[in-house]
Amino acid sequence: MQHSDVVELAKGLVPYVREVVADTAIDVVAENLLVPPELAVRLKAAADLLAEPMPVPAVYVPPEIPRRVTGAVITRSGELSISYSDGLSERLGPVIGPAGEKGAPGERGTDGTGVKGDDGPPGRDGVGIVAAAINRAGELLLTMSDGSVLTPGRVTAPVKK
């Protein structure tokens, strides 16, 4: 329900509530009560509240989203280039310095001789392909040396009907 709908509904209730309060006030004086006195007090308070103008809610203003970095690249010339969310970009200057001086040669390493380790246990025999076939569905069937059959998938185009 919109704010304006609530306001119109409340405005429509004001005359009715005032009428009930006025009738009750007359009857309270005459002590010929149509409603209990506590209810009469609450109805009068409600009529007074409804007679006041309805507050208008504040208009929502979404927060301004600050510009953010969407990308960064180092150009061929060694400059840092930044792209922003508003579509702009800028070059921030060089970030890669010039090549340094050549260093002194290092010490000569030893020849590749070392201690040979023990032999490991023998590995198990491998599995090879002993037969290949294509079934009626166009799938490749591979029969392995251990007796298993692998079906990697379709290798021919499906038949058009």
mmCIF file with all atom_site columns, C-alpha atoms in Angstrom:
data_model
loop_
_atom_site.group_PDB
_atom_site.id
_atom_site.type_symbol
_atom_site.label_atom_id
_atom_site.label_alt_id
_atom_site.label_comp_id
_atom_site.label_asym_id
_atom_site.label_entity_id
_atom_site.label_seq_id
_atom_site.pdbx_PDB_ins_code
_atom_site.Cartn_x
_atom_site.Cartn_y
_atom_site.Cartn_z
_atom_site.occupancy
_atom_site.B_iso_or_equiv
_atom_site.pdbx_formal_charge
_atom_site.auth_seq_id
_atom_site.auth_comp_id
_atom_site.auth_asym_id
_atom_site.auth_atom_id
_atom_site.pdbx_PDB_model_num
ATOM 1   C CA . MET A 1 1   ? 0.000   0.000   0.000   1.00 0.00 ? 1   MET A CA 1
ATOM 2   C CA . GLN A 1 2   ? 1.426   3.401   -0.979  1.00 0.00 ? 2   GLN A CA 1
ATOM 3   C CA . HIS A 1 3   ? 1.860   6.264   1.487   1.00 0.00 ? 3   HIS A CA 1
ATOM 4   C CA . SER A 1 4   ? -0.794  8.305   -0.372  1.00 0.00 ? 4   SER A CA 1
ATOM 5   C CA . ASP A 1 5   ? -3.285  5.411   -0.054  1.00 0.00 ? 5   ASP A CA 1
ATOM 6   C CA . VAL A 1 6   ? -2.788  5.305   3.716   1.00 0.00 ? 6   VAL A CA 1
ATOM 7   C CA . VAL A 1 7   ? -3.272  9.073   3.957   1.00 0.00 ? 7   VAL A CA 1
ATOM 8   C CA . GLU A 1 8   ? -6.536  8.921   1.997   1.00 0.00 ? 8   GLU A CA 1
ATOM 9   C CA . LEU A 1 9   ? -7.797  6.020   4.116   1.00 0.00 ? 9   LEU A CA 1
ATOM 10  C CA . ALA A 1 10  ? -7.005  7.893   7.336   1.00 0.00 ? 10  ALA A CA 1
ATOM 11  C CA . LYS A 1 11  ? -8.698  11.052  6.056   1.00 0.00 ? 11  LYS A CA 1
ATOM 12  C CA . GLY A 1 12  ? -11.821 9.028   5.314   1.00 0.00 ? 12  GLY A CA 1
ATOM 13  C CA . LEU A 1 13  ? -11.927 7.742   8.901   1.00 0.00 ? 13  LEU A CA 1
ATOM 14  C CA . VAL A 1 14  ? -11.640 11.162  10.555  1.00 0.00 ? 14  VAL A CA 1
ATOM 15  C CA . PRO A 1 15  ? -15.310 12.243  10.100  1.00 0.00 ? 15  PRO A CA 1
ATOM 16  C CA . TYR A 1 16  ? -16.587 8.882   11.374  1.00 0.00 ? 16  TYR A CA 1
ATOM 17  C CA . VAL A 1 17  ? -14.336 8.936   14.461  1.00 0.00 ? 17  VAL A CA 1
ATOM 18  C CA . ARG A 1 18  ? -15.319 12.573  15.216  1.00 0.00 ? 18  ARG A CA 1
ATOM 19  C CA . GLU A 1 19  ? -18.993 11.659  14.989  1.00 0.00 ? 19  GLU A CA 1
ATOM 20  C CA . VAL A 1 20  ? -18.544 8.742   17.414  1.00 0.00 ? 20  VAL A CA 1
ATOM 21  C CA . VAL A 1 21  ? -16.528 10.927  19.797  1.00 0.00 ? 21  VAL A CA 1
ATOM 22  C CA . ALA A 1 22  ? -19.108 13.744  19.631  1.00 0.00 ? 22  ALA A CA 1
ATOM 23  C CA . ASP A 1 23  ? -21.984 11.334  20.318  1.00 0.00 ? 23  ASP A CA 1
ATOM 24  C CA . THR A 1 24  ? -20.034 9.768   23.156  1.00 0.00 ? 24  THR A CA 1
ATOM 25  C CA . ALA A 1 25  ? -19.176 13.154  24.685  1.00 0.00 ? 25  ALA A CA 1
ATOM 26  C CA . ILE A 1 26  ? -22.853 14.078  24.754  1.00 0.00 ? 26  ILE A CA 1
ATOM 27  C CA . ASP A 1 27  ? -23.748 10.744  26.321  1.00 0.00 ? 27  ASP A CA 1
ATOM 28  C CA . VAL A 1 28  ? -20.895 10.984  28.863  1.00 0.00 ? 28  VAL A CA 1
ATOM 29  C CA . VAL A 1 29  ? -22.343 14.276  30.115  1.00 0.00 ? 29  VAL A CA 1
ATOM 30  C CA . ALA A 1 30  ? -25.768 12.746  30.343  1.00 0.00 ? 30  ALA A CA 1
ATOM 31  C CA . GLU A 1 31  ? -24.193 9.634   31.918  1.00 0.00 ? 31  GLU A CA 1
ATOM 32  C CA . ASN A 1 32  ? -26.086 7.569   29.388  1.00 0.00 ? 32  ASN A CA 1
ATOM 33  C CA . LEU A 1 33  ? -22.941 5.873   27.948  1.00 0.00 ? 33  LEU A CA 1
ATOM 34  C CA . LEU A 1 34  ? -23.009 4.217   24.539  1.00 0.00 ? 34  LEU A CA 1
ATOM 35  C CA . VAL A 1 35  ? -19.327 3.171   24.944  1.00 0.00 ? 35  VAL A CA 1
ATOM 36  C CA . PRO A 1 36  ? -17.156 2.734   28.046  1.00 0.00 ? 36  PRO A CA 1
ATOM 37  C CA . PRO A 1 37  ? -15.377 5.936   29.206  1.00 0.00 ? 37  PRO A CA 1
ATOM 38  C CA . GLU A 1 38  ? -11.902 4.422   28.572  1.00 0.00 ? 38  GLU A CA 1
ATOM 39  C CA . LEU A 1 39  ? -12.868 3.766   24.962  1.00 0.00 ? 39  LEU A CA 1
ATOM 40  C CA . ALA A 1 40  ? -14.282 7.282   24.608  1.00 0.00 ? 40  ALA A CA 1
ATOM 41  C CA . VAL A 1 41  ? -10.938 8.734   25.749  1.00 0.00 ? 41  VAL A CA 1
ATOM 42  C CA . ARG A 1 42  ? -9.043  6.556   23.287  1.00 0.00 ? 42  ARG A CA 1
ATOM 43  C CA . LEU A 1 43  ? -11.422 7.447   20.428  1.00 0.00 ? 43  LEU A CA 1
ATOM 44  C CA . LYS A 1 44  ? -10.952 11.156  21.164  1.00 0.00 ? 44  LYS A CA 1
ATOM 45  C CA . ALA A 1 45  ? -7.167  10.693  21.168  1.00 0.00 ? 45  ALA A CA 1
ATOM 46  C CA . ALA A 1 46  ? -7.425  8.807   17.847  1.00 0.00 ? 46  ALA A CA 1
ATOM 47  C CA . ALA A 1 47  ? -9.592  11.575  16.339  1.00 0.00 ? 47  ALA A CA 1
ATOM 48  C CA . ASP A 1 48  ? -7.067  14.201  17.448  1.00 0.00 ? 48  ASP A CA 1
ATOM 49  C CA . LEU A 1 49  ? -4.204  12.171  16.009  1.00 0.00 ? 49  LEU A CA 1
ATOM 50  C CA . LEU A 1 50  ? -6.003  11.651  12.690  1.00 0.00 ? 50  LEU A CA 1
ATOM 51  C CA . ALA A 1 51  ? -6.786  15.363  12.461  1.00 0.00 ? 51  ALA A CA 1
ATOM 52  C CA . GLU A 1 52  ? -3.056  16.167  12.434  1.00 0.00 ? 52  GLU A CA 1
ATOM 53  C CA . PRO A 1 53  ? -1.413  16.334  9.019   1.00 0.00 ? 53  PRO A CA 1
ATOM 54  C CA . MET A 1 54  ? 0.362   13.137  8.012   1.00 0.00 ? 54  MET A CA 1
ATOM 55  C CA . PRO A 1 55  ? 4.159   13.401  7.974   1.00 0.00 ? 55  PRO A CA 1
ATOM 56  C CA . VAL A 1 56  ? 5.691   13.135  4.538   1.00 0.00 ? 56  VAL A CA 1
ATOM 57  C CA . PRO A 1 57  ? 8.442   10.520  4.392   1.00 0.00 ? 57  PRO A CA 1
ATOM 58  C CA . ALA A 1 58  ? 11.884  11.666  3.364   1.00 0.00 ? 58  ALA A CA 1
ATOM 59  C CA . VAL A 1 59  ? 12.763  11.112  -0.274  1.00 0.00 ? 59  VAL A CA 1
ATOM 60  C CA . TYR A 1 60  ? 15.357  8.374   -0.616  1.00 0.00 ? 60  TYR A CA 1
ATOM 61  C CA . VAL A 1 61  ? 18.488  9.593   -2.300  1.00 0.00 ? 61  VAL A CA 1
ATOM 62  C CA . PRO A 1 62  ? 20.822  6.737   -3.179  1.00 0.00 ? 62  PRO A CA 1
ATOM 63  C CA . PRO A 1 63  ? 24.398  7.280   -2.058  1.00 0.00 ? 63  PRO A CA 1
ATOM 64  C CA . GLU A 1 64  ? 26.862  8.429   -4.647  1.00 0.00 ? 64  GLU A CA 1
ATOM 65  C CA . ILE A 1 65  ? 29.075  5.538   -5.648  1.00 0.00 ? 65  ILE A CA 1
ATOM 66  C CA . PRO A 1 66  ? 32.669  6.699   -5.667  1.00 0.00 ? 66  PRO A CA 1
ATOM 67  C CA . ARG A 1 67  ? 34.858  6.102   -8.652  1.00 0.00 ? 67  ARG A CA 1
ATOM 68  C CA . ARG A 1 68  ? 36.692  2.792   -8.369  1.00 0.00 ? 68  ARG A CA 1
ATOM 69  C CA . VAL A 1 69  ? 39.591  1.146   -10.171 1.00 0.00 ? 69  VAL A CA 1
ATOM 70  C CA . THR A 1 70  ? 38.472  -1.402  -12.758 1.00 0.00 ? 70  THR A CA 1
ATOM 71  C CA . GLY A 1 71  ? 41.844  -2.284  -14.259 1.00 0.00 ? 71  GLY A CA 1
ATOM 72  C CA . ALA A 1 72  ? 45.580  -1.711  -14.146 1.00 0.00 ? 72  ALA A CA 1
ATOM 73  C CA . VAL A 1 73  ? 48.194  -2.368  -16.820 1.00 0.00 ? 73  VAL A CA 1
ATOM 74  C CA . ILE A 1 74  ? 51.932  -1.757  -17.140 1.00 0.00 ? 74  ILE A CA 1
ATOM 75  C CA . THR A 1 75  ? 52.539  -0.370  -20.618 1.00 0.00 ? 75  THR A CA 1
ATOM 76  C CA . ARG A 1 76  ? 55.426  -1.328  -22.909 1.00 0.00 ? 76  ARG A CA 1
ATOM 77  C CA . SER A 1 77  ? 57.220  1.805   -21.834 1.00 0.00 ? 77  SER A CA 1
ATOM 78  C CA . GLY A 1 78  ? 56.992  0.695   -18.161 1.00 0.00 ? 78  GLY A CA 1
ATOM 79  C CA . GLU A 1 79  ? 54.255  3.132   -17.043 1.00 0.00 ? 79  GLU A CA 1
ATOM 80  C CA . LEU A 1 80  ? 51.332  2.154   -14.821 1.00 0.00 ? 80  LEU A CA 1
ATOM 81  C CA . SER A 1 81  ? 47.982  2.843   -16.519 1.00 0.00 ? 81  SER A CA 1
ATOM 82  C CA . ILE A 1 82  ? 44.808  2.749   -14.375 1.00 0.00 ? 82  ILE A CA 1
ATOM 83  C CA . SER A 1 83  ? 41.220  2.413   -15.705 1.00 0.00 ? 83  SER A CA 1
ATOM 84  C CA . TYR A 1 84  ? 38.301  3.722   -13.613 1.00 0.00 ? 84  TYR A CA 1
ATOM 85  C CA . SER A 1 85  ? 34.626  2.779   -13.380 1.00 0.00 ? 85  SER A CA 1
ATOM 86  C CA . ASP A 1 86  ? 33.552  6.111   -14.907 1.00 0.00 ? 86  ASP A CA 1
ATOM 87  C CA . GLY A 1 87  ? 35.317  5.202   -18.179 1.00 0.00 ? 87  GLY A CA 1
ATOM 88  C CA . LEU A 1 88  ? 38.338  7.430   -17.642 1.00 0.00 ? 88  LEU A CA 1
ATOM 89  C CA . SER A 1 89  ? 41.925  6.242   -17.352 1.00 0.00 ? 89  SER A CA 1
ATOM 90  C CA . GLU A 1 90  ? 45.241  7.805   -16.498 1.00 0.00 ? 90  GLU A CA 1
ATOM 91  C CA . ARG A 1 91  ? 48.929  7.009   -16.652 1.00 0.00 ? 91  ARG A CA 1
ATOM 92  C CA . LEU A 1 92  ? 50.608  7.285   -13.280 1.00 0.00 ? 92  LEU A CA 1
ATOM 93  C CA . GLY A 1 93  ? 54.189  7.239   -14.481 1.00 0.00 ? 93  GLY A CA 1
ATOM 94  C CA . PRO A 1 94  ? 57.000  4.737   -14.736 1.00 0.00 ? 94  PRO A CA 1
ATOM 95  C CA . VAL A 1 95  ? 56.967  1.792   -12.361 1.00 0.00 ? 95  VAL A CA 1
ATOM 96  C CA . ILE A 1 96  ? 59.781  -0.222  -13.959 1.00 0.00 ? 96  ILE A CA 1
ATOM 97  C CA . GLY A 1 97  ? 63.227  1.241   -13.516 1.00 0.00 ? 97  GLY A CA 1
ATOM 98  C CA . PRO A 1 98  ? 66.145  1.015   -15.911 1.00 0.00 ? 98  PRO A CA 1
ATOM 99  C CA . ALA A 1 99  ? 68.266  -2.139  -15.991 1.00 0.00 ? 99  ALA A CA 1
ATOM 100 C CA . GLY A 1 100 ? 70.948  -2.250  -13.332 1.00 0.00 ? 100 GLY A CA 1
ATOM 101 C CA . GLU A 1 101 ? 74.701  -2.731  -13.797 1.00 0.00 ? 101 GLU A CA 1
ATOM 102 C CA . LYS A 1 102 ? 75.975  -6.197  -14.563 1.00 0.00 ? 102 LYS A CA 1
ATOM 103 C CA . GLY A 1 103 ? 77.041  -8.019  -11.436 1.00 0.00 ? 103 GLY A CA 1
ATOM 104 C CA . ALA A 1 104 ? 80.366  -9.758  -10.769 1.00 0.00 ? 104 ALA A CA 1
ATOM 105 C CA . PRO A 1 105 ? 80.630  -13.379 -11.918 1.00 0.00 ? 105 PRO A CA 1
ATOM 106 C CA . GLY A 1 106 ? 79.820  -16.003 -9.288  1.00 0.00 ? 106 GLY A CA 1
ATOM 107 C CA . GLU A 1 107 ? 81.997  -18.880 -8.066  1.00 0.00 ? 107 GLU A CA 1
ATOM 108 C CA . ARG A 1 108 ? 82.315  -21.912 -10.230 1.00 0.00 ? 108 ARG A CA 1
ATOM 109 C CA . GLY A 1 109 ? 80.002  -24.747 -9.214  1.00 0.00 ? 109 GLY A CA 1
ATOM 110 C CA . THR A 1 110 ? 81.016  -28.373 -8.723  1.00 0.00 ? 110 THR A CA 1
ATOM 111 C CA . ASP A 1 111 ? 80.501  -31.008 -11.353 1.00 0.00 ? 111 ASP A CA 1
ATOM 112 C CA . GLY A 1 112 ? 77.211  -32.882 -11.230 1.00 0.00 ? 112 GLY A CA 1
ATOM 113 C CA . THR A 1 113 ? 78.463  -35.763 -9.133  1.00 0.00 ? 113 THR A CA 1
ATOM 114 C CA . GLY A 1 114 ? 76.526  -36.948 -6.127  1.00 0.00 ? 114 GLY A CA 1
ATOM 115 C CA . VAL A 1 115 ? 75.554  -39.979 -4.172  1.00 0.00 ? 115 VAL A CA 1
ATOM 116 C CA . LYS A 1 116 ? 73.347  -42.391 -6.055  1.00 0.00 ? 116 LYS A CA 1
ATOM 117 C CA . GLY A 1 117 ? 70.313  -43.618 -4.141  1.00 0.00 ? 117 GLY A CA 1
ATOM 118 C CA . ASP A 1 118 ? 68.993  -47.180 -3.847  1.00 0.00 ? 118 ASP A CA 1
ATOM 119 C CA . ASP A 1 119 ? 66.846  -48.676 -6.578  1.00 0.00 ? 119 ASP A CA 1
ATOM 120 C CA . GLY A 1 120 ? 63.115  -48.573 -5.912  1.00 0.00 ? 120 GLY A CA 1
ATOM 121 C CA . PRO A 1 121 ? 60.752  -51.559 -6.095  1.00 0.00 ? 121 PRO A CA 1
ATOM 122 C CA . PRO A 1 122 ? 59.682  -52.619 -9.578  1.00 0.00 ? 122 PRO A CA 1
ATOM 123 C CA . GLY A 1 123 ? 56.526  -51.007 -10.942 1.00 0.00 ? 123 GLY A CA 1
ATOM 124 C CA . ARG A 1 124 ? 53.477  -52.935 -12.046 1.00 0.00 ? 124 ARG A CA 1
ATOM 125 C CA . ASP A 1 125 ? 52.938  -53.772 -15.676 1.00 0.00 ? 125 ASP A CA 1
ATOM 126 C CA . GLY A 1 126 ? 51.085  -51.283 -17.818 1.00 0.00 ? 126 GLY A CA 1
ATOM 127 C CA . VAL A 1 127 ? 47.804  -51.861 -19.660 1.00 0.00 ? 127 VAL A CA 1
ATOM 128 C CA . GLY A 1 128 ? 47.682  -51.667 -23.447 1.00 0.00 ? 128 GLY A CA 1
ATOM 129 C CA . ILE A 1 129 ? 45.005  -51.667 -26.133 1.00 0.00 ? 129 ILE A CA 1
ATOM 130 C CA . VAL A 1 130 ? 44.515  -55.064 -27.774 1.00 0.00 ? 130 VAL A CA 1
ATOM 131 C CA . ALA A 1 131 ? 41.457  -54.271 -29.946 1.00 0.00 ? 131 ALA A CA 1
ATOM 132 C CA . ALA A 1 132 ? 39.390  -51.308 -31.148 1.00 0.00 ? 132 ALA A CA 1
ATOM 133 C CA . ALA A 1 133 ? 35.940  -51.241 -32.765 1.00 0.00 ? 133 ALA A CA 1
ATOM 134 C CA . ILE A 1 134 ? 33.060  -48.835 -33.516 1.00 0.00 ? 134 ILE A CA 1
ATOM 135 C CA . ASN A 1 135 ? 29.582  -50.052 -32.576 1.00 0.00 ? 135 ASN A CA 1
ATOM 136 C CA . ARG A 1 136 ? 26.301  -49.265 -34.423 1.00 0.00 ? 136 ARG A CA 1
ATOM 137 C CA . ALA A 1 137 ? 25.742  -46.163 -32.272 1.00 0.00 ? 137 ALA A CA 1
ATOM 138 C CA . GLY A 1 138 ? 29.028  -44.723 -33.588 1.00 0.00 ? 138 GLY A CA 1
ATOM 139 C CA . GLU A 1 139 ? 30.861  -45.153 -30.261 1.00 0.00 ? 139 GLU A CA 1
ATOM 140 C CA . LEU A 1 140 ? 34.496  -46.201 -30.040 1.00 0.00 ? 140 LEU A CA 1
ATOM 141 C CA . LEU A 1 141 ? 35.099  -49.410 -28.032 1.00 0.00 ? 141 LEU A CA 1
ATOM 142 C CA . LEU A 1 142 ? 38.620  -50.147 -26.764 1.00 0.00 ? 142 LEU A CA 1
ATOM 143 C CA . THR A 1 143 ? 39.475  -53.608 -25.398 1.00 0.00 ? 143 THR A CA 1
ATOM 144 C CA . MET A 1 144 ? 42.406  -53.432 -22.967 1.00 0.00 ? 144 MET A CA 1
ATOM 145 C CA . SER A 1 145 ? 45.063  -56.098 -22.235 1.00 0.00 ? 145 SER A CA 1
ATOM 146 C CA . ASP A 1 146 ? 43.616  -56.598 -18.728 1.00 0.00 ? 146 ASP A CA 1
ATOM 147 C CA . GLY A 1 147 ? 40.226  -57.550 -20.253 1.00 0.00 ? 147 GLY A CA 1
ATOM 148 C CA . SER A 1 148 ? 38.413  -54.287 -19.518 1.00 0.00 ? 148 SER A CA 1
ATOM 149 C CA . VAL A 1 149 ? 36.499  -52.398 -22.220 1.00 0.00 ? 149 VAL A CA 1
ATOM 150 C CA . LEU A 1 150 ? 36.532  -48.614 -22.418 1.00 0.00 ? 150 LEU A CA 1
ATOM 151 C CA . THR A 1 151 ? 33.946  -46.558 -24.313 1.00 0.00 ? 151 THR A CA 1
ATOM 152 C CA . PRO A 1 152 ? 35.435  -43.052 -24.753 1.00 0.00 ? 152 PRO A CA 1
ATOM 153 C CA . GLY A 1 153 ? 32.392  -41.789 -26.665 1.00 0.00 ? 153 GLY A CA 1
ATOM 154 C CA . ARG A 1 154 ? 30.927  -41.127 -30.102 1.00 0.00 ? 154 ARG A CA 1
ATOM 155 C CA . VAL A 1 155 ? 33.442  -40.863 -32.958 1.00 0.00 ? 155 VAL A CA 1
ATOM 156 C CA . THR A 1 156 ? 31.028  -40.647 -35.899 1.00 0.00 ? 156 THR A CA 1
ATOM 157 C CA . ALA A 1 157 ? 28.338  -38.129 -36.701 1.00 0.00 ? 157 ALA A CA 1
ATOM 158 C CA . PRO A 1 158 ? 24.801  -39.212 -35.736 1.00 0.00 ? 158 PRO A CA 1
ATOM 159 C CA . VAL A 1 159 ? 22.769  -40.766 -38.546 1.00 0.00 ? 159 VAL A CA 1
ATOM 160 C CA . LYS A 1 160 ? 20.157  -38.400 -39.995 1.00 0.00 ? 160 LYS A CA 1
ATOM 161 C CA . LYS A 1 161 ? 16.705  -39.894 -40.254 1.00 0.00 ? 161 LYS A CA 1
#
